[in-house]
Amino acid sequence: MPIKSRGKAKSSYSSMTERQDERPLPQWPPLKPLIPAHDLVLHTILEDQILLIRNFFTSSLCKAYVSFLSSLPLVTTPGKPKRGDALRVNDRFQVDDPSFAEALWKTAGLRDLLTQASVDEETSEQDFSKLWGGEVCGLNPRIRIYRYSKSQFFGKHCELPFSLTVRKGPICK
């Protein structure tokens, strides 16, 4: 008789995200037209936690992405979380896509905005290191798309650490 494993069972939510990562990468719409980074401003919503970039995408680019994202195979999260997980009820798509993260970072102007711009036109470049907790080198390649219907929500939670290896070299240049 085989020995039964006493290891932690994977939740249906964990299995769902693993299946999503096995899919081929999406063919993201081109990031055009874009608003120049020097015309974008960071607005503080919640000090040291939430910043907003108004009109980051042009109206036409936003419409293209809304249309594209609605075609992705979103999966509804289970209604009962395992112990310690946040209660969340939403539709979700997740993929690890370093190329798209890099395009958002470099092509869409986030690199320039987040390393050289000002927050509410009051924060200096020297304040950026303090604001971000160090030098900002890019975006997390784990792309997550969430859709919320009228009765769906994401409960209060703390983010778990996400381990990411950053290449040595001129990555931030």
Short mmCIF file of N, CA and C in Angstrom, two decimals:
data_model
loop_
_atom_site.label_atom_id
_atom_site.label_comp_id
_atom_site.label_asym_id
_atom_site.label_seq_id
_atom_site.Cartn_x
_atom_site.Cartn_y
_atom_site.Cartn_z
N MET A 1 0.85 -1.18 0.00
CA MET A 1 0.00 0.00 0.00
C MET A 1 0.90 1.24 0.00
N PRO A 2 0.65 2.21 -0.90
CA PRO A 2 1.49 3.40 -0.95
C PRO A 2 1.30 4.27 0.28
N ILE A 3 2.37 4.95 0.65
CA ILE A 3 2.32 5.86 1.80
C ILE A 3 1.65 7.14 1.36
N LYS A 4 0.70 7.60 2.17
CA LYS A 4 -0.01 8.84 1.87
C LYS A 4 0.86 10.03 2.26
N SER A 5 0.87 11.02 1.41
CA SER A 5 1.63 12.24 1.68
C SER A 5 0.92 13.07 2.74
N ARG A 6 1.69 13.61 3.65
CA ARG A 6 1.13 14.50 4.67
C ARG A 6 1.45 15.97 4.34
N GLY A 7 1.94 16.20 3.14
CA GLY A 7 2.26 17.57 2.74
C GLY A 7 1.00 18.39 2.60
N LYS A 8 1.21 19.69 2.46
CA LYS A 8 0.08 20.61 2.31
C LYS A 8 -0.62 20.34 0.98
N ALA A 9 -1.93 20.23 1.05
CA ALA A 9 -2.71 20.09 -0.18
C ALA A 9 -2.82 21.45 -0.85
N LYS A 10 -2.77 21.43 -2.17
CA LYS A 10 -2.90 22.68 -2.90
C LYS A 10 -4.37 23.07 -2.95
N SER A 11 -4.63 24.35 -2.77
CA SER A 11 -6.01 24.82 -2.86
C SER A 11 -6.42 24.84 -4.33
N SER A 12 -7.71 24.87 -4.57
CA SER A 12 -8.18 24.95 -5.95
C SER A 12 -7.73 26.26 -6.57
N TYR A 13 -7.56 27.30 -5.75
CA TYR A 13 -7.10 28.59 -6.26
C TYR A 13 -5.67 28.47 -6.75
N SER A 14 -4.78 27.78 -5.97
CA SER A 14 -3.40 27.60 -6.40
C SER A 14 -3.34 26.83 -7.69
N SER A 15 -4.13 25.76 -7.80
CA SER A 15 -4.15 24.96 -9.01
C SER A 15 -4.61 25.79 -10.20
N MET A 16 -5.60 26.65 -9.97
CA MET A 16 -6.13 27.49 -11.03
C MET A 16 -5.05 28.41 -11.58
N THR A 17 -4.26 29.03 -10.70
CA THR A 17 -3.25 29.95 -11.18
C THR A 17 -2.13 29.21 -11.89
N GLU A 18 -1.82 27.99 -11.45
CA GLU A 18 -0.80 27.21 -12.15
C GLU A 18 -1.26 26.87 -13.56
N ARG A 19 -2.52 26.49 -13.73
CA ARG A 19 -3.04 26.18 -15.07
C ARG A 19 -2.95 27.41 -15.96
N GLN A 20 -3.22 28.59 -15.41
CA GLN A 20 -3.17 29.80 -16.21
C GLN A 20 -1.75 30.06 -16.69
N ASP A 21 -0.74 29.76 -15.86
CA ASP A 21 0.65 30.00 -16.23
C ASP A 21 1.13 29.05 -17.32
N GLU A 22 0.43 27.94 -17.56
CA GLU A 22 0.82 26.99 -18.59
C GLU A 22 0.35 27.41 -19.98
N ARG A 23 -0.52 28.38 -20.08
CA ARG A 23 -1.05 28.83 -21.36
C ARG A 23 0.02 29.59 -22.14
N PRO A 24 -0.14 29.64 -23.47
CA PRO A 24 0.78 30.49 -24.24
C PRO A 24 0.57 31.95 -23.87
N LEU A 25 1.58 32.76 -24.06
CA LEU A 25 1.49 34.18 -23.73
C LEU A 25 0.47 34.87 -24.63
N PRO A 26 -0.27 35.82 -24.08
CA PRO A 26 -1.23 36.57 -24.90
C PRO A 26 -0.51 37.41 -25.95
N GLN A 27 -1.20 37.69 -27.02
CA GLN A 27 -0.70 38.60 -28.05
C GLN A 27 -1.25 39.99 -27.74
N TRP A 28 -0.59 40.68 -26.81
CA TRP A 28 -1.06 41.98 -26.33
C TRP A 28 -1.17 42.97 -27.49
N PRO A 29 -2.18 43.83 -27.47
CA PRO A 29 -2.27 44.88 -28.50
C PRO A 29 -1.06 45.82 -28.38
N PRO A 30 -0.66 46.43 -29.49
CA PRO A 30 0.45 47.39 -29.44
C PRO A 30 0.14 48.53 -28.48
N LEU A 31 1.16 49.01 -27.81
CA LEU A 31 0.99 50.12 -26.87
C LEU A 31 1.07 51.45 -27.61
N LYS A 32 0.10 51.69 -28.49
CA LYS A 32 0.06 52.91 -29.30
C LYS A 32 -1.39 53.32 -29.48
N PRO A 33 -1.72 54.59 -29.50
CA PRO A 33 -0.86 55.73 -29.21
C PRO A 33 -0.67 55.89 -27.70
N LEU A 34 0.43 56.53 -27.35
CA LEU A 34 0.76 56.75 -25.94
C LEU A 34 0.84 58.24 -25.62
N ILE A 35 0.59 58.55 -24.38
CA ILE A 35 0.77 59.91 -23.88
C ILE A 35 2.23 60.03 -23.45
N PRO A 36 2.94 61.06 -23.85
CA PRO A 36 4.35 61.20 -23.45
C PRO A 36 4.49 61.21 -21.93
N ALA A 37 5.55 60.55 -21.45
CA ALA A 37 5.77 60.43 -20.01
C ALA A 37 5.83 61.80 -19.34
N HIS A 38 6.37 62.80 -20.01
CA HIS A 38 6.49 64.13 -19.38
C HIS A 38 5.13 64.79 -19.18
N ASP A 39 4.08 64.25 -19.81
CA ASP A 39 2.72 64.78 -19.61
C ASP A 39 1.95 64.02 -18.54
N LEU A 40 2.55 62.98 -17.98
CA LEU A 40 1.89 62.18 -16.94
C LEU A 40 2.35 62.63 -15.56
N VAL A 41 1.46 62.51 -14.58
CA VAL A 41 1.76 62.91 -13.21
C VAL A 41 1.25 61.84 -12.26
N LEU A 42 2.04 61.54 -11.23
CA LEU A 42 1.61 60.63 -10.18
C LEU A 42 0.81 61.41 -9.14
N HIS A 43 -0.34 60.87 -8.76
CA HIS A 43 -1.17 61.49 -7.73
C HIS A 43 -1.22 60.54 -6.54
N THR A 44 -0.96 61.05 -5.36
CA THR A 44 -1.03 60.24 -4.15
C THR A 44 -2.47 60.07 -3.71
N ILE A 45 -2.89 58.81 -3.57
CA ILE A 45 -4.23 58.49 -3.08
C ILE A 45 -4.15 58.13 -1.60
N LEU A 46 -3.19 57.28 -1.24
CA LEU A 46 -2.96 56.88 0.14
C LEU A 46 -1.45 56.91 0.37
N GLU A 47 -1.00 57.80 1.22
CA GLU A 47 0.42 58.04 1.46
C GLU A 47 1.21 56.74 1.60
N ASP A 48 2.29 56.62 0.82
CA ASP A 48 3.20 55.47 0.83
C ASP A 48 2.55 54.15 0.44
N GLN A 49 1.34 54.18 -0.16
CA GLN A 49 0.69 52.93 -0.52
C GLN A 49 0.04 52.94 -1.91
N ILE A 50 -0.69 53.98 -2.22
CA ILE A 50 -1.43 53.98 -3.48
C ILE A 50 -1.14 55.27 -4.24
N LEU A 51 -0.63 55.10 -5.47
CA LEU A 51 -0.42 56.22 -6.38
C LEU A 51 -1.26 55.98 -7.62
N LEU A 52 -1.71 57.06 -8.24
CA LEU A 52 -2.56 56.97 -9.41
C LEU A 52 -1.93 57.76 -10.55
N ILE A 53 -1.99 57.20 -11.77
CA ILE A 53 -1.57 57.91 -12.97
C ILE A 53 -2.83 58.12 -13.80
N ARG A 54 -3.35 59.32 -13.78
CA ARG A 54 -4.56 59.61 -14.55
C ARG A 54 -4.24 59.61 -16.05
N ASN A 55 -5.18 59.08 -16.84
CA ASN A 55 -5.05 59.09 -18.30
C ASN A 55 -3.75 58.46 -18.79
N PHE A 56 -3.34 57.37 -18.15
CA PHE A 56 -2.11 56.68 -18.55
C PHE A 56 -2.22 56.17 -19.99
N PHE A 57 -3.38 55.59 -20.33
CA PHE A 57 -3.66 55.17 -21.70
C PHE A 57 -4.55 56.21 -22.36
N THR A 58 -4.34 56.41 -23.66
CA THR A 58 -5.26 57.27 -24.40
C THR A 58 -6.62 56.56 -24.46
N SER A 59 -7.64 57.28 -24.83
CA SER A 59 -8.98 56.71 -24.91
C SER A 59 -9.02 55.53 -25.89
N SER A 60 -8.38 55.70 -27.06
CA SER A 60 -8.41 54.63 -28.06
C SER A 60 -7.60 53.41 -27.59
N LEU A 61 -6.48 53.62 -26.92
CA LEU A 61 -5.69 52.49 -26.41
C LEU A 61 -6.44 51.78 -25.29
N CYS A 62 -7.11 52.54 -24.45
CA CYS A 62 -7.91 51.95 -23.38
C CYS A 62 -9.02 51.08 -23.96
N LYS A 63 -9.71 51.56 -24.99
CA LYS A 63 -10.77 50.79 -25.63
C LYS A 63 -10.21 49.50 -26.24
N ALA A 64 -9.03 49.60 -26.87
CA ALA A 64 -8.40 48.41 -27.47
C ALA A 64 -8.09 47.38 -26.40
N TYR A 65 -7.58 47.83 -25.25
CA TYR A 65 -7.24 46.88 -24.17
C TYR A 65 -8.48 46.32 -23.48
N VAL A 66 -9.51 47.12 -23.31
CA VAL A 66 -10.75 46.60 -22.72
C VAL A 66 -11.30 45.49 -23.62
N SER A 67 -11.31 45.72 -24.91
CA SER A 67 -11.79 44.73 -25.86
C SER A 67 -10.92 43.47 -25.81
N PHE A 68 -9.61 43.64 -25.84
CA PHE A 68 -8.69 42.50 -25.81
C PHE A 68 -8.81 41.72 -24.50
N LEU A 69 -8.82 42.43 -23.39
CA LEU A 69 -8.87 41.76 -22.08
C LEU A 69 -10.17 41.00 -21.89
N SER A 70 -11.25 41.46 -22.50
CA SER A 70 -12.51 40.74 -22.38
C SER A 70 -12.48 39.42 -23.13
N SER A 71 -11.50 39.24 -24.01
CA SER A 71 -11.39 37.98 -24.75
C SER A 71 -10.52 36.95 -24.01
N LEU A 72 -9.85 37.35 -22.94
CA LEU A 72 -8.99 36.42 -22.20
C LEU A 72 -9.84 35.42 -21.40
N PRO A 73 -9.32 34.21 -21.20
CA PRO A 73 -10.08 33.19 -20.46
C PRO A 73 -9.97 33.39 -18.94
N LEU A 74 -10.73 34.34 -18.42
CA LEU A 74 -10.73 34.59 -16.98
C LEU A 74 -11.43 33.45 -16.25
N VAL A 75 -10.94 33.15 -15.05
CA VAL A 75 -11.48 32.08 -14.22
C VAL A 75 -12.00 32.69 -12.93
N THR A 76 -13.19 32.30 -12.51
CA THR A 76 -13.75 32.81 -11.26
C THR A 76 -13.07 32.13 -10.08
N THR A 77 -12.61 32.93 -9.12
CA THR A 77 -11.96 32.38 -7.93
C THR A 77 -12.99 31.67 -7.06
N PRO A 78 -12.53 30.67 -6.31
CA PRO A 78 -13.47 29.97 -5.42
C PRO A 78 -13.96 30.91 -4.31
N GLY A 79 -15.19 30.69 -3.85
CA GLY A 79 -15.80 31.54 -2.83
C GLY A 79 -15.30 31.28 -1.42
N LYS A 80 -14.66 30.13 -1.17
CA LYS A 80 -14.17 29.81 0.17
C LYS A 80 -12.65 29.73 0.13
N PRO A 81 -11.96 30.70 0.73
CA PRO A 81 -10.50 30.64 0.73
C PRO A 81 -9.99 29.64 1.77
N LYS A 82 -8.75 29.19 1.55
CA LYS A 82 -8.15 28.35 2.58
C LYS A 82 -7.72 29.28 3.71
N ARG A 83 -7.47 28.71 4.88
CA ARG A 83 -7.12 29.48 6.07
C ARG A 83 -5.93 30.39 5.78
N GLY A 84 -6.06 31.65 6.14
CA GLY A 84 -5.00 32.62 5.95
C GLY A 84 -5.08 33.38 4.63
N ASP A 85 -5.85 32.89 3.67
CA ASP A 85 -6.00 33.59 2.40
C ASP A 85 -7.09 34.64 2.49
N ALA A 86 -6.96 35.67 1.67
CA ALA A 86 -8.00 36.71 1.61
C ALA A 86 -9.23 36.16 0.92
N LEU A 87 -10.38 36.57 1.41
CA LEU A 87 -11.62 36.21 0.72
C LEU A 87 -11.69 37.07 -0.53
N ARG A 88 -11.78 36.42 -1.66
CA ARG A 88 -11.86 37.13 -2.92
C ARG A 88 -12.85 36.43 -3.81
N VAL A 89 -13.64 37.20 -4.46
CA VAL A 89 -14.57 36.66 -5.43
C VAL A 89 -14.46 37.57 -6.65
N ASN A 90 -13.79 37.08 -7.68
CA ASN A 90 -13.59 37.86 -8.89
C ASN A 90 -13.24 36.91 -10.03
N ASP A 91 -13.13 37.45 -11.19
CA ASP A 91 -12.67 36.69 -12.35
C ASP A 91 -11.24 37.14 -12.61
N ARG A 92 -10.37 36.17 -12.90
CA ARG A 92 -8.95 36.48 -12.93
C ARG A 92 -8.23 35.76 -14.05
N PHE A 93 -7.22 36.43 -14.59
CA PHE A 93 -6.28 35.84 -15.54
C PHE A 93 -4.89 36.21 -15.05
N GLN A 94 -3.99 35.26 -15.05
CA GLN A 94 -2.62 35.52 -14.59
C GLN A 94 -1.64 34.85 -15.53
N VAL A 95 -0.57 35.57 -15.86
CA VAL A 95 0.47 35.02 -16.71
C VAL A 95 1.79 35.70 -16.35
N ASP A 96 2.87 34.96 -16.43
CA ASP A 96 4.21 35.54 -16.26
C ASP A 96 4.71 35.91 -17.65
N ASP A 97 4.85 37.21 -17.90
CA ASP A 97 5.24 37.69 -19.22
C ASP A 97 6.25 38.83 -19.08
N PRO A 98 7.54 38.48 -18.96
CA PRO A 98 8.59 39.50 -18.81
C PRO A 98 8.64 40.49 -19.97
N SER A 99 8.34 40.05 -21.19
CA SER A 99 8.40 40.95 -22.35
C SER A 99 7.33 42.04 -22.26
N PHE A 100 6.11 41.67 -21.87
CA PHE A 100 5.05 42.67 -21.74
C PHE A 100 5.35 43.61 -20.58
N ALA A 101 5.86 43.08 -19.48
CA ALA A 101 6.22 43.92 -18.34
C ALA A 101 7.29 44.94 -18.76
N GLU A 102 8.25 44.48 -19.55
CA GLU A 102 9.30 45.38 -20.02
C GLU A 102 8.75 46.43 -20.98
N ALA A 103 7.81 46.05 -21.84
CA ALA A 103 7.19 47.01 -22.76
C ALA A 103 6.42 48.07 -21.99
N LEU A 104 5.67 47.66 -20.96
CA LEU A 104 4.97 48.64 -20.13
C LEU A 104 5.96 49.58 -19.45
N TRP A 105 7.05 49.01 -18.97
CA TRP A 105 8.07 49.77 -18.25
C TRP A 105 8.77 50.77 -19.16
N LYS A 106 9.27 50.30 -20.30
CA LYS A 106 10.08 51.15 -21.17
C LYS A 106 9.26 51.91 -22.21
N THR A 107 8.43 51.22 -22.96
CA THR A 107 7.72 51.82 -24.08
C THR A 107 6.59 52.75 -23.62
N ALA A 108 5.85 52.32 -22.61
CA ALA A 108 4.69 53.11 -22.16
C ALA A 108 5.09 54.29 -21.29
N GLY A 109 6.35 54.41 -20.94
CA GLY A 109 6.81 55.58 -20.21
C GLY A 109 6.85 55.45 -18.70
N LEU A 110 6.55 54.28 -18.16
CA LEU A 110 6.58 54.14 -16.70
C LEU A 110 7.99 54.33 -16.13
N ARG A 111 9.00 53.85 -16.85
CA ARG A 111 10.38 54.02 -16.36
C ARG A 111 10.68 55.50 -16.17
N ASP A 112 10.39 56.30 -17.18
CA ASP A 112 10.66 57.74 -17.08
C ASP A 112 9.83 58.39 -15.98
N LEU A 113 8.56 58.04 -15.93
CA LEU A 113 7.67 58.64 -14.94
C LEU A 113 8.08 58.28 -13.51
N LEU A 114 8.41 57.02 -13.27
CA LEU A 114 8.67 56.56 -11.90
C LEU A 114 10.10 56.77 -11.43
N THR A 115 10.97 57.19 -12.32
CA THR A 115 12.35 57.42 -11.90
C THR A 115 12.77 58.88 -12.06
N GLN A 116 11.99 59.67 -12.80
CA GLN A 116 12.43 61.04 -13.04
C GLN A 116 11.35 62.08 -12.80
N ALA A 117 10.11 61.68 -12.78
CA ALA A 117 9.02 62.64 -12.65
C ALA A 117 8.86 63.08 -11.21
N SER A 118 7.79 63.77 -10.95
CA SER A 118 7.49 64.20 -9.59
C SER A 118 6.13 63.67 -9.17
N VAL A 119 5.99 63.42 -7.91
CA VAL A 119 4.71 63.00 -7.37
C VAL A 119 3.97 64.27 -6.96
N ASP A 120 2.82 64.49 -7.60
CA ASP A 120 2.04 65.70 -7.34
C ASP A 120 2.89 66.95 -7.48
N GLU A 121 3.89 66.89 -8.32
CA GLU A 121 4.79 68.00 -8.62
C GLU A 121 5.49 68.56 -7.38
N GLU A 122 5.60 67.76 -6.31
CA GLU A 122 6.25 68.23 -5.09
C GLU A 122 7.42 67.35 -4.67
N THR A 123 7.48 66.11 -5.15
CA THR A 123 8.50 65.17 -4.72
C THR A 123 9.70 65.26 -5.65
N SER A 124 10.88 65.41 -5.08
CA SER A 124 12.08 65.52 -5.89
C SER A 124 12.60 64.14 -6.26
N GLU A 125 13.55 64.10 -7.19
CA GLU A 125 14.14 62.82 -7.61
C GLU A 125 14.77 62.10 -6.43
N GLN A 126 15.37 62.84 -5.49
CA GLN A 126 16.00 62.21 -4.33
C GLN A 126 14.98 61.50 -3.45
N ASP A 127 13.74 61.96 -3.48
CA ASP A 127 12.69 61.34 -2.68
C ASP A 127 12.23 60.01 -3.26
N PHE A 128 12.55 59.76 -4.56
CA PHE A 128 12.09 58.53 -5.19
C PHE A 128 12.68 57.29 -4.54
N SER A 129 13.96 57.31 -4.23
CA SER A 129 14.59 56.16 -3.60
C SER A 129 13.88 55.82 -2.29
N LYS A 130 13.55 56.85 -1.54
CA LYS A 130 12.82 56.64 -0.28
C LYS A 130 11.40 56.15 -0.55
N LEU A 131 10.73 56.75 -1.52
CA LEU A 131 9.36 56.39 -1.85
C LEU A 131 9.25 54.93 -2.27
N TRP A 132 10.17 54.48 -3.12
CA TRP A 132 10.11 53.11 -3.66
C TRP A 132 10.89 52.11 -2.82
N GLY A 133 11.64 52.58 -1.83
CA GLY A 133 12.42 51.65 -1.01
C GLY A 133 13.71 51.22 -1.69
N GLY A 134 14.20 52.00 -2.62
CA GLY A 134 15.42 51.69 -3.36
C GLY A 134 15.27 52.10 -4.81
N GLU A 135 16.21 51.65 -5.62
CA GLU A 135 16.17 51.99 -7.04
C GLU A 135 15.15 51.11 -7.76
N VAL A 136 14.30 51.73 -8.56
CA VAL A 136 13.28 51.00 -9.31
C VAL A 136 13.91 50.53 -10.62
N CYS A 137 13.79 49.23 -10.89
CA CYS A 137 14.45 48.65 -12.07
C CYS A 137 13.49 48.06 -13.09
N GLY A 138 12.21 48.08 -12.82
CA GLY A 138 11.27 47.51 -13.78
C GLY A 138 10.00 47.06 -13.08
N LEU A 139 9.19 46.30 -13.82
CA LEU A 139 7.92 45.83 -13.30
C LEU A 139 7.96 44.33 -13.06
N ASN A 140 7.14 43.88 -12.15
CA ASN A 140 6.98 42.47 -11.88
C ASN A 140 6.42 41.82 -13.15
N PRO A 141 7.01 40.72 -13.63
CA PRO A 141 6.52 40.08 -14.84
C PRO A 141 5.23 39.30 -14.65
N ARG A 142 4.77 39.14 -13.41
CA ARG A 142 3.51 38.43 -13.17
C ARG A 142 2.37 39.40 -13.45
N ILE A 143 1.74 39.23 -14.60
CA ILE A 143 0.66 40.10 -15.04
C ILE A 143 -0.66 39.49 -14.57
N ARG A 144 -1.45 40.27 -13.87
CA ARG A 144 -2.74 39.80 -13.38
C ARG A 144 -3.84 40.72 -13.89
N ILE A 145 -4.88 40.11 -14.40
CA ILE A 145 -6.05 40.84 -14.89
C ILE A 145 -7.22 40.41 -14.02
N TYR A 146 -7.89 41.36 -13.42
CA TYR A 146 -9.06 41.07 -12.58
C TYR A 146 -10.29 41.73 -13.19
N ARG A 147 -11.41 41.03 -13.10
CA ARG A 147 -12.70 41.61 -13.50
C ARG A 147 -13.65 41.39 -12.33
N TYR A 148 -14.36 42.44 -11.97
CA TYR A 148 -15.32 42.37 -10.86
C TYR A 148 -16.72 42.62 -11.37
N SER A 149 -17.62 41.67 -11.14
CA SER A 149 -19.03 41.87 -11.42
C SER A 149 -19.64 42.59 -10.22
N LYS A 150 -20.89 42.93 -10.32
CA LYS A 150 -21.54 43.73 -9.29
C LYS A 150 -21.38 43.16 -7.88
N SER A 151 -21.52 41.85 -7.70
CA SER A 151 -21.48 41.27 -6.35
C SER A 151 -20.10 40.73 -5.97
N GLN A 152 -19.11 40.91 -6.82
CA GLN A 152 -17.76 40.38 -6.53
C GLN A 152 -16.94 41.41 -5.75
N PHE A 153 -15.90 40.91 -5.03
CA PHE A 153 -15.07 41.79 -4.21
C PHE A 153 -13.76 41.11 -3.88
N PHE A 154 -12.82 41.89 -3.37
CA PHE A 154 -11.54 41.39 -2.89
C PHE A 154 -11.43 41.85 -1.45
N GLY A 155 -11.41 40.89 -0.52
CA GLY A 155 -11.37 41.23 0.90
C GLY A 155 -10.03 41.79 1.35
N LYS A 156 -10.03 42.38 2.52
CA LYS A 156 -8.82 42.94 3.13
C LYS A 156 -7.77 41.83 3.22
N HIS A 157 -6.52 42.17 2.89
CA HIS A 157 -5.48 41.16 2.88
C HIS A 157 -4.10 41.81 2.92
N CYS A 158 -3.10 40.98 3.12
CA CYS A 158 -1.71 41.39 3.02
C CYS A 158 -1.09 40.60 1.88
N GLU A 159 -0.31 41.25 1.05
CA GLU A 159 0.35 40.56 -0.06
C GLU A 159 1.48 39.69 0.49
N LEU A 160 1.59 38.51 -0.06
CA LEU A 160 2.71 37.64 0.29
C LEU A 160 3.91 38.05 -0.53
N PRO A 161 5.11 37.76 -0.03
CA PRO A 161 6.31 38.10 -0.80
C PRO A 161 6.32 37.36 -2.14
N PHE A 162 6.85 38.01 -3.15
CA PHE A 162 7.00 37.41 -4.47
C PHE A 162 8.47 37.41 -4.78
N SER A 163 9.06 36.24 -4.88
CA SER A 163 10.50 36.13 -5.12
C SER A 163 10.80 36.32 -6.60
N LEU A 164 11.70 37.24 -6.90
CA LEU A 164 12.05 37.55 -8.27
C LEU A 164 13.54 37.79 -8.34
N THR A 165 14.21 37.11 -9.25
CA THR A 165 15.64 37.28 -9.44
C THR A 165 15.86 38.37 -10.48
N VAL A 166 16.65 39.37 -10.11
CA VAL A 166 16.95 40.47 -11.00
C VAL A 166 18.36 40.28 -11.51
N ARG A 167 18.52 40.41 -12.84
CA ARG A 167 19.85 40.27 -13.44
C ARG A 167 20.77 41.38 -12.96
N LYS A 168 22.02 41.05 -12.81
CA LYS A 168 23.02 42.07 -12.50
C LYS A 168 23.34 42.81 -13.79
N GLY A 169 23.76 44.04 -13.68
CA GLY A 169 24.14 44.78 -14.87
C GLY A 169 23.30 46.04 -15.03
N PRO A 170 23.33 46.61 -16.24
CA PRO A 170 22.66 47.90 -16.48
C PRO A 170 21.16 47.76 -16.69
N ILE A 171 20.49 47.02 -15.82
CA ILE A 171 19.04 46.80 -15.98
C ILE A 171 18.25 48.07 -15.77
N CYS A 172 18.74 48.96 -14.94
CA CYS A 172 17.98 50.16 -14.62
C CYS A 172 18.27 51.33 -15.56
N LYS A 173 19.14 51.14 -16.47
CA LYS A 173 19.51 52.26 -17.35
C LYS A 173 18.57 52.40 -18.49
#
